[in-house]
Coordinates of C-alpha atoms in Angstrom, one line a residue:
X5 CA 0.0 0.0 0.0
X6 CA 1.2 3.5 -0.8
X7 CA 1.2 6.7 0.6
X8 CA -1.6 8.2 -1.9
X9 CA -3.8 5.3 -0.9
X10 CA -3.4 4.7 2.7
X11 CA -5.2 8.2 4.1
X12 CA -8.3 7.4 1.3
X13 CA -8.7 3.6 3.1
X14 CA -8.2 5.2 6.7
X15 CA -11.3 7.8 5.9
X16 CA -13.2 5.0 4.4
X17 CA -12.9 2.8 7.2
X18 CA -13.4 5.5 10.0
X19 CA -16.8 6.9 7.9
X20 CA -19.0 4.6 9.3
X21 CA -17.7 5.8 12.9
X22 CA -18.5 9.0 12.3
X23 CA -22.2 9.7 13.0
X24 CA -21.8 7.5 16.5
X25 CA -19.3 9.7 17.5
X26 CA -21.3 12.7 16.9
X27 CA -23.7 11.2 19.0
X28 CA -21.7 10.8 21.9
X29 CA -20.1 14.4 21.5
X30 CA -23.8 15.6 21.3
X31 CA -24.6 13.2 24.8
X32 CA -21.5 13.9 26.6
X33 CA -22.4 18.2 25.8
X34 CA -26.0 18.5 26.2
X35 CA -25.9 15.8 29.5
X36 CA -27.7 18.5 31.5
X37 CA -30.8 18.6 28.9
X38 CA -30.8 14.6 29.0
X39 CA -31.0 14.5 32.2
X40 CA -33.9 17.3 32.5
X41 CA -35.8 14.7 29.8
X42 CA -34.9 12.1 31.9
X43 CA -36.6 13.4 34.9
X44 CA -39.3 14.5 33.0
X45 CA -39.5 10.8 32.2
X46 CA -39.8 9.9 35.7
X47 CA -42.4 12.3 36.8
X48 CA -44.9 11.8 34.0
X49 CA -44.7 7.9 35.2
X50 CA -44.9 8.8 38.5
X51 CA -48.2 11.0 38.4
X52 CA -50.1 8.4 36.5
X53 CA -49.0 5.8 38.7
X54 CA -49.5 8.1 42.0
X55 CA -53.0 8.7 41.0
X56 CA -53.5 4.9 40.1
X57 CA -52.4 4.1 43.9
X58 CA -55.1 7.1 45.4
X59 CA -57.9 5.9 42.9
X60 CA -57.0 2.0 44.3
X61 CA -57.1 3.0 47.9
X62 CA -60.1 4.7 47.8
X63 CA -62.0 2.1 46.6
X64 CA -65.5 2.0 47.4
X65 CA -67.9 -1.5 48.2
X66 CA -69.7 -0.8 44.7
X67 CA -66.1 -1.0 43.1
X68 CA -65.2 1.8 40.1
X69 CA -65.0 4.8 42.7
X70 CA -68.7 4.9 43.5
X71 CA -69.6 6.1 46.6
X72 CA -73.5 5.0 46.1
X73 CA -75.3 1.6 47.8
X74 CA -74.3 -0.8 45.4
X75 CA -77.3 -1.3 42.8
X76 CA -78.7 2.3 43.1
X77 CA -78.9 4.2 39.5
X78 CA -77.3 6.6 40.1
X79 CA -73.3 6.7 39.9
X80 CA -71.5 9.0 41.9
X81 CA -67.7 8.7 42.0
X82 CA -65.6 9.5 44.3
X83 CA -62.9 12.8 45.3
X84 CA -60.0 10.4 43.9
X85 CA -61.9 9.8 40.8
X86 CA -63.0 12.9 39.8
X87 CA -59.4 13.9 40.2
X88 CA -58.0 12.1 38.6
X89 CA -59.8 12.8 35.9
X90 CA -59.5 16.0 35.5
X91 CA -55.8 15.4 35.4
X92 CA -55.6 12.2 32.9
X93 CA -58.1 14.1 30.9
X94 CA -55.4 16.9 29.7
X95 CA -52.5 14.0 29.5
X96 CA -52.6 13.9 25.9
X97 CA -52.0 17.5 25.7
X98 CA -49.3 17.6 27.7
X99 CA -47.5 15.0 25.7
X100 CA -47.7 17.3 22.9
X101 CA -46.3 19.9 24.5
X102 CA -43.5 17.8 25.3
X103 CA -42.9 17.1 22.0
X104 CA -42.7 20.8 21.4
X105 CA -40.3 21.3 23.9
X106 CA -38.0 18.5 22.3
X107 CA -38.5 20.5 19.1
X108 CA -37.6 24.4 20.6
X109 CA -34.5 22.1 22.4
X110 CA -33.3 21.2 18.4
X111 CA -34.2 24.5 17.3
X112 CA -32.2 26.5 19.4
X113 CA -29.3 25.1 21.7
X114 CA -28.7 21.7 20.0
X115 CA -28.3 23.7 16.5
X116 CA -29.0 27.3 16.1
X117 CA -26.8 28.4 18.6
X118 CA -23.5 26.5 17.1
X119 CA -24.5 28.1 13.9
X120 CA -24.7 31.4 15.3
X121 CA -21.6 31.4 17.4
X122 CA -19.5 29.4 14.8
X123 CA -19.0 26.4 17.4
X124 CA -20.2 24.0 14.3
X125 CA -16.7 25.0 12.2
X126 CA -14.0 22.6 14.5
X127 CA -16.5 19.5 14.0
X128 CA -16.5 20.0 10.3
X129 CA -12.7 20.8 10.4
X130 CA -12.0 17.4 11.9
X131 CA -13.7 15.5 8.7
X132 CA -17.1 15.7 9.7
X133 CA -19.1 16.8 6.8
X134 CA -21.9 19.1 7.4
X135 CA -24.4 16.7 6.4
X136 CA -23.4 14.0 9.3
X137 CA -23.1 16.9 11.5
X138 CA -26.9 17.5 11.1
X139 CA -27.7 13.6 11.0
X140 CA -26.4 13.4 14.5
X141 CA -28.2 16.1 15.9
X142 CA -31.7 14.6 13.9
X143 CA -30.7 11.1 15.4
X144 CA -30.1 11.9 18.7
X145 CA -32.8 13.5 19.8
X146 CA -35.5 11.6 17.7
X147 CA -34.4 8.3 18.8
X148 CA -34.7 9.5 22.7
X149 CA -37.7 11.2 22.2
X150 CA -39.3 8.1 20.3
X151 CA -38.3 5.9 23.3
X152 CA -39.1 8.2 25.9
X153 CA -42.7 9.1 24.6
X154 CA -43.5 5.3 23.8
X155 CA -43.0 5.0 27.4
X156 CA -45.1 7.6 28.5
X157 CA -47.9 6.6 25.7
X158 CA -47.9 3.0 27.6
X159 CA -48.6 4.1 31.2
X160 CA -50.9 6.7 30.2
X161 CA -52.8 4.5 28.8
X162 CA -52.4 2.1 31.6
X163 CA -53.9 5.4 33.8
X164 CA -56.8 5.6 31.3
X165 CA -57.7 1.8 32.2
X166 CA -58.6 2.7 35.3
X167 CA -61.8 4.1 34.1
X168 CA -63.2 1.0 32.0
X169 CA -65.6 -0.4 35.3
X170 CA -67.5 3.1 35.9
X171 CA -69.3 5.1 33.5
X172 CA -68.3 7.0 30.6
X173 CA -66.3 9.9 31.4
X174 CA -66.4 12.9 29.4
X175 CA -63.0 14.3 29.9
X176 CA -61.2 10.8 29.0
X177 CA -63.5 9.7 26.7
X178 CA -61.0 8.1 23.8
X179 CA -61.8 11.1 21.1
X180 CA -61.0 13.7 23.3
X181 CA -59.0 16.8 22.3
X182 CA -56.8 16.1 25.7
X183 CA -56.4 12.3 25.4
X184 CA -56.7 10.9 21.7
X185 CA -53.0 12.3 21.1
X186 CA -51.6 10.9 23.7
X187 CA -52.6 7.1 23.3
X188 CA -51.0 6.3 20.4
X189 CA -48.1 6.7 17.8
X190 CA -50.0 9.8 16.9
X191 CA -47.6 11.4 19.8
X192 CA -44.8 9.8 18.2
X193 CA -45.7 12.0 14.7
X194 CA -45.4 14.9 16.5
X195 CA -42.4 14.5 18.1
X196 CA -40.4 13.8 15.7
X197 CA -42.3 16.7 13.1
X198 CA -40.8 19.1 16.4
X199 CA -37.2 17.6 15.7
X200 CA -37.6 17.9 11.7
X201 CA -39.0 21.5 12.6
X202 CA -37.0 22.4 14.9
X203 CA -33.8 21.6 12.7
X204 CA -35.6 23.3 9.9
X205 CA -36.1 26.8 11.1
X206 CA -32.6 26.7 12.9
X207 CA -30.9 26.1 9.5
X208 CA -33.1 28.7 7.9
X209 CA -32.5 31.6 10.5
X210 CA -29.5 30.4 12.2
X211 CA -30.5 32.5 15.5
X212 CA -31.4 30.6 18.7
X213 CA -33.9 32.4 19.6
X214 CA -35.9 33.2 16.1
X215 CA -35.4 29.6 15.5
X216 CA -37.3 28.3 18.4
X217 CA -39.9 31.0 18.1
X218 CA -40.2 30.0 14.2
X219 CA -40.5 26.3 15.4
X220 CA -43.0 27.3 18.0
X221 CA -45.3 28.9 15.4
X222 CA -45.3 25.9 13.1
X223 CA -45.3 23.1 15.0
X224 CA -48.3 24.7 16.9
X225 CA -49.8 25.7 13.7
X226 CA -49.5 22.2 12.5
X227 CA -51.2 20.7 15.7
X228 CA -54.2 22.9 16.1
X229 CA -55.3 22.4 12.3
X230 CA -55.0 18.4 13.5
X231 CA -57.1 19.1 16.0
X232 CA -59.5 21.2 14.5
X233 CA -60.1 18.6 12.0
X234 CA -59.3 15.4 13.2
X235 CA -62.8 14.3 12.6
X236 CA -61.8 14.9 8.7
X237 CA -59.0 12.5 8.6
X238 CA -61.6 9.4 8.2
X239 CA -65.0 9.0 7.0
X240 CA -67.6 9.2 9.5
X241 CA -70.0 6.5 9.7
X242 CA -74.0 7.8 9.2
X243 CA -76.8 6.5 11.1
X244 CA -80.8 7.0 10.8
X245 CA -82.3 7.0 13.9
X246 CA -85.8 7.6 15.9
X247 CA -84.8 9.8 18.5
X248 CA -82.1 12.6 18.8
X249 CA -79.3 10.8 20.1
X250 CA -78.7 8.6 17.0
X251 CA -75.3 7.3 18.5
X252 CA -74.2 5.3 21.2
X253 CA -72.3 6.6 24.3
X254 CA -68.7 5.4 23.1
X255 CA -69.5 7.3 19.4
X256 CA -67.6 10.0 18.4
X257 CA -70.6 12.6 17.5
X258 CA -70.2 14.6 14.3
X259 CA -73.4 16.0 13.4
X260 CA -76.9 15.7 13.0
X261 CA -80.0 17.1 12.4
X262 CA -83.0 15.2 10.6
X263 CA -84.1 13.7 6.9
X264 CA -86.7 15.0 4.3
X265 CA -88.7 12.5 2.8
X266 CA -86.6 12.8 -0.2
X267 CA -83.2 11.8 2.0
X268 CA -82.1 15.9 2.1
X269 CA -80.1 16.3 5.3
X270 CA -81.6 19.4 7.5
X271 CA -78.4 20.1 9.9
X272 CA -79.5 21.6 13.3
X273 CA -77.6 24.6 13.4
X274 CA -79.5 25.8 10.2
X275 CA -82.3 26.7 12.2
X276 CA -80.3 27.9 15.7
X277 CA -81.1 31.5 14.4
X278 CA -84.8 30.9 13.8
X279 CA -87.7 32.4 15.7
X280 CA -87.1 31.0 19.1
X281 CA -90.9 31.3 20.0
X282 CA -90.7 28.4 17.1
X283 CA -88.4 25.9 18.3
X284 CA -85.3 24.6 16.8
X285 CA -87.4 21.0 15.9
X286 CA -90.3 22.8 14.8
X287 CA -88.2 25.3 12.3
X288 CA -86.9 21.6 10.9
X289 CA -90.2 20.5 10.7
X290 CA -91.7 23.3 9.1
X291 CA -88.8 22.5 6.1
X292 CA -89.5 18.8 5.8
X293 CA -87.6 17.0 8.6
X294 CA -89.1 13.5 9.5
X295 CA -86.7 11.8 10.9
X296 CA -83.4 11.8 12.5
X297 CA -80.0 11.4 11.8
X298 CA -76.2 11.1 13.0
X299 CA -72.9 11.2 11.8
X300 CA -70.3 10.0 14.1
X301 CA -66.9 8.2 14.3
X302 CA -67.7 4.7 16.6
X303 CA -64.8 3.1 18.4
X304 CA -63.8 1.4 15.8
X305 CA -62.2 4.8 14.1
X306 CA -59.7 5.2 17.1
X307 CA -57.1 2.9 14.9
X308 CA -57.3 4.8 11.4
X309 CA -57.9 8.2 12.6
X310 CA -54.6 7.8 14.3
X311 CA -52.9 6.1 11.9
X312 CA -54.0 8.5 9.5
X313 CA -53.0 11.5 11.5
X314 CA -49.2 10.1 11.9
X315 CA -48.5 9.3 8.9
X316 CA -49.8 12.6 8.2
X317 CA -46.9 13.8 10.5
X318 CA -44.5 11.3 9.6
X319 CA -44.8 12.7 5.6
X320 CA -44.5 16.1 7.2
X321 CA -41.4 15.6 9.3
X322 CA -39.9 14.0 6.3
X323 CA -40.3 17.1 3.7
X324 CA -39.4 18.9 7.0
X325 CA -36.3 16.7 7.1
X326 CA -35.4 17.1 3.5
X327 CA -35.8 20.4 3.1
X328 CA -33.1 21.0 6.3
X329 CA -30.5 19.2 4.5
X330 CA -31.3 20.8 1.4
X331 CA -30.8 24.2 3.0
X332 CA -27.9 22.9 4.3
X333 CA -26.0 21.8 1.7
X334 CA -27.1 25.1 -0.4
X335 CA -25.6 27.3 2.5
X336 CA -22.0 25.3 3.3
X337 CA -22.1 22.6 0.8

């Protein structure tokens, strides 16, 4: 072997080295952050199992948290309960927000701020191209966030069983704005959309603080349309009924309103604004309603609404992804 070939077989042979040690230099710097996620970890399992334990131990005879003789009609839980509740009921929320978090982290300190202080140019001296340079700092934090959230997804939902022998609850109910987010890979879309985002706008602006404000803006852009029209993602189901309900209590409900005899749908809120010495049902009436009708998502729409709604994230955080490295490439080559 020569001296014009030895250095080319040395690179080629330390290449595949290169993103893993990235990812350690990115661990051993930003230790402090992992170890903030970390104990983020710990607390999120530990509320849900904390209020698991109170909602146990204040069991009542009539099991489920009710605090009635057992057989009477009606159900009224107890303190524990209801608290819990109210808490479990925003979880899926707060996972998103998480995810955001993750993303302002990527935005700002983990890559902004080397691009604005010029920390980034000794890595790339040393024969790390700026392409694995950002592949470390994607990789990183996606693959912790993925693990940690998958975690968090799996007690949460454990918390949620807690529910199944009373009632249906409102607030946890499995559509909810608060909870459907959180209790599947759904959370896992947007957390790594925050990481693509979050690389994104710090490549674009290359200022920490514009960055994560940028990042901020989209990714909560991005999750309120989802939210706003999750009920879009999959076709409802439709259901002719005889009284107003038309769904069963696990049903997502849509809308409804009643049927012409020629099968015209009369939607209730046409009529909200008519003479209320009328009545809503009369005004419907009056324009040909005979019967009723509901469109709703049943249970059974859980699994493709959120798989449609990650892999609506997933394509995002891809284009996201691409268009980084684009910009990347464009800027330093």
């Amino acid at each position: 072997m020569n001296t014009l070939t030895r250095p080319k077989t040395e690179a080629v042979a330390t290449a595949p080295g290169t993103l893993r040690g990235s990812a350690r230099v990115l661990l051993r710097v930003h230790r402090k952050a992992l170890w903030a996620g970390a104990a983020l970890l710990v607390t999120g399992i530990g509320i849900v199992v904390a209020l698991r334990v109170w909602m146990a131990s204040s069991e009542a005879l009539c099991g489920g948290g009710d605090v009635t003789p057992c057989g009477d009609e009606i159900y009224v839980p107890n303190y524990a309960y209801t608290s819990a509740e109210g808490y479990l009921a925003n979880g899926g929320t707060a996972l998103i927000l998480l995810a955001a978090l993750i993303g302002l982290f990527v935005a700002g300190p983990l890559i902004a701020r080397e691009l604005e202080s010029g920390t980034f140019r000794p890595a790339w001296a040393q024969s790390v191209s700026p392409a694995h340079w950002l592949a470390a700092r994607l990789a990183v934090p996606a693959a912790l966030t993925v693990t940690g959230l998958t975690i968090l997804v799996i007690v949460y939902r454990w918390g949620l069983w807690a529910f199944r022998s009373g009632p249906e609850r409102y607030g946890t109910r499995w559509h909810s704005t608060g909870v459907f987010p959180g209790t599947g890979p759904a959370v896992l879309g947007y957390a790594l959309l925050a990481v693509a985002v979050g690389a994104l706008c710090a490549v674009l602006v290359r200022r920490t603080l514009l960055a994560m404000s940028l990042t901020a803006l989209v990714f909560g852009a991005v999750a309120a349309c989802l939210s706003a029209w999750r009920y879009e993602l999959w076709p409802s189901s439709f259901r002719k009924s005889t009284d107003v309900l038309g769904h069963a209590p696990g049903d997502w409900p849509i809308d409804s309103g009643m049927l012409t005899a020629s099968g015209e749908k009369l939607y209730w809120q046409d009529c909200f604004e008519a003479d209320m010495t009328q009545g809503v049902e009369a005004c419907m009436r009056d324009r040909g309603g005979i019967g009723y009708f509901s469109e709703y998502h049943p249970a059974s729409h859980y699994w493709p609404l959120q798989l449609v709604e990650t892999g609506t994230l997933l394509a995002l955080a891809a284009l996201a992804v691409f268009a980084a490295f684009r910009v990347l490439r464009r800027l330093h080559g």
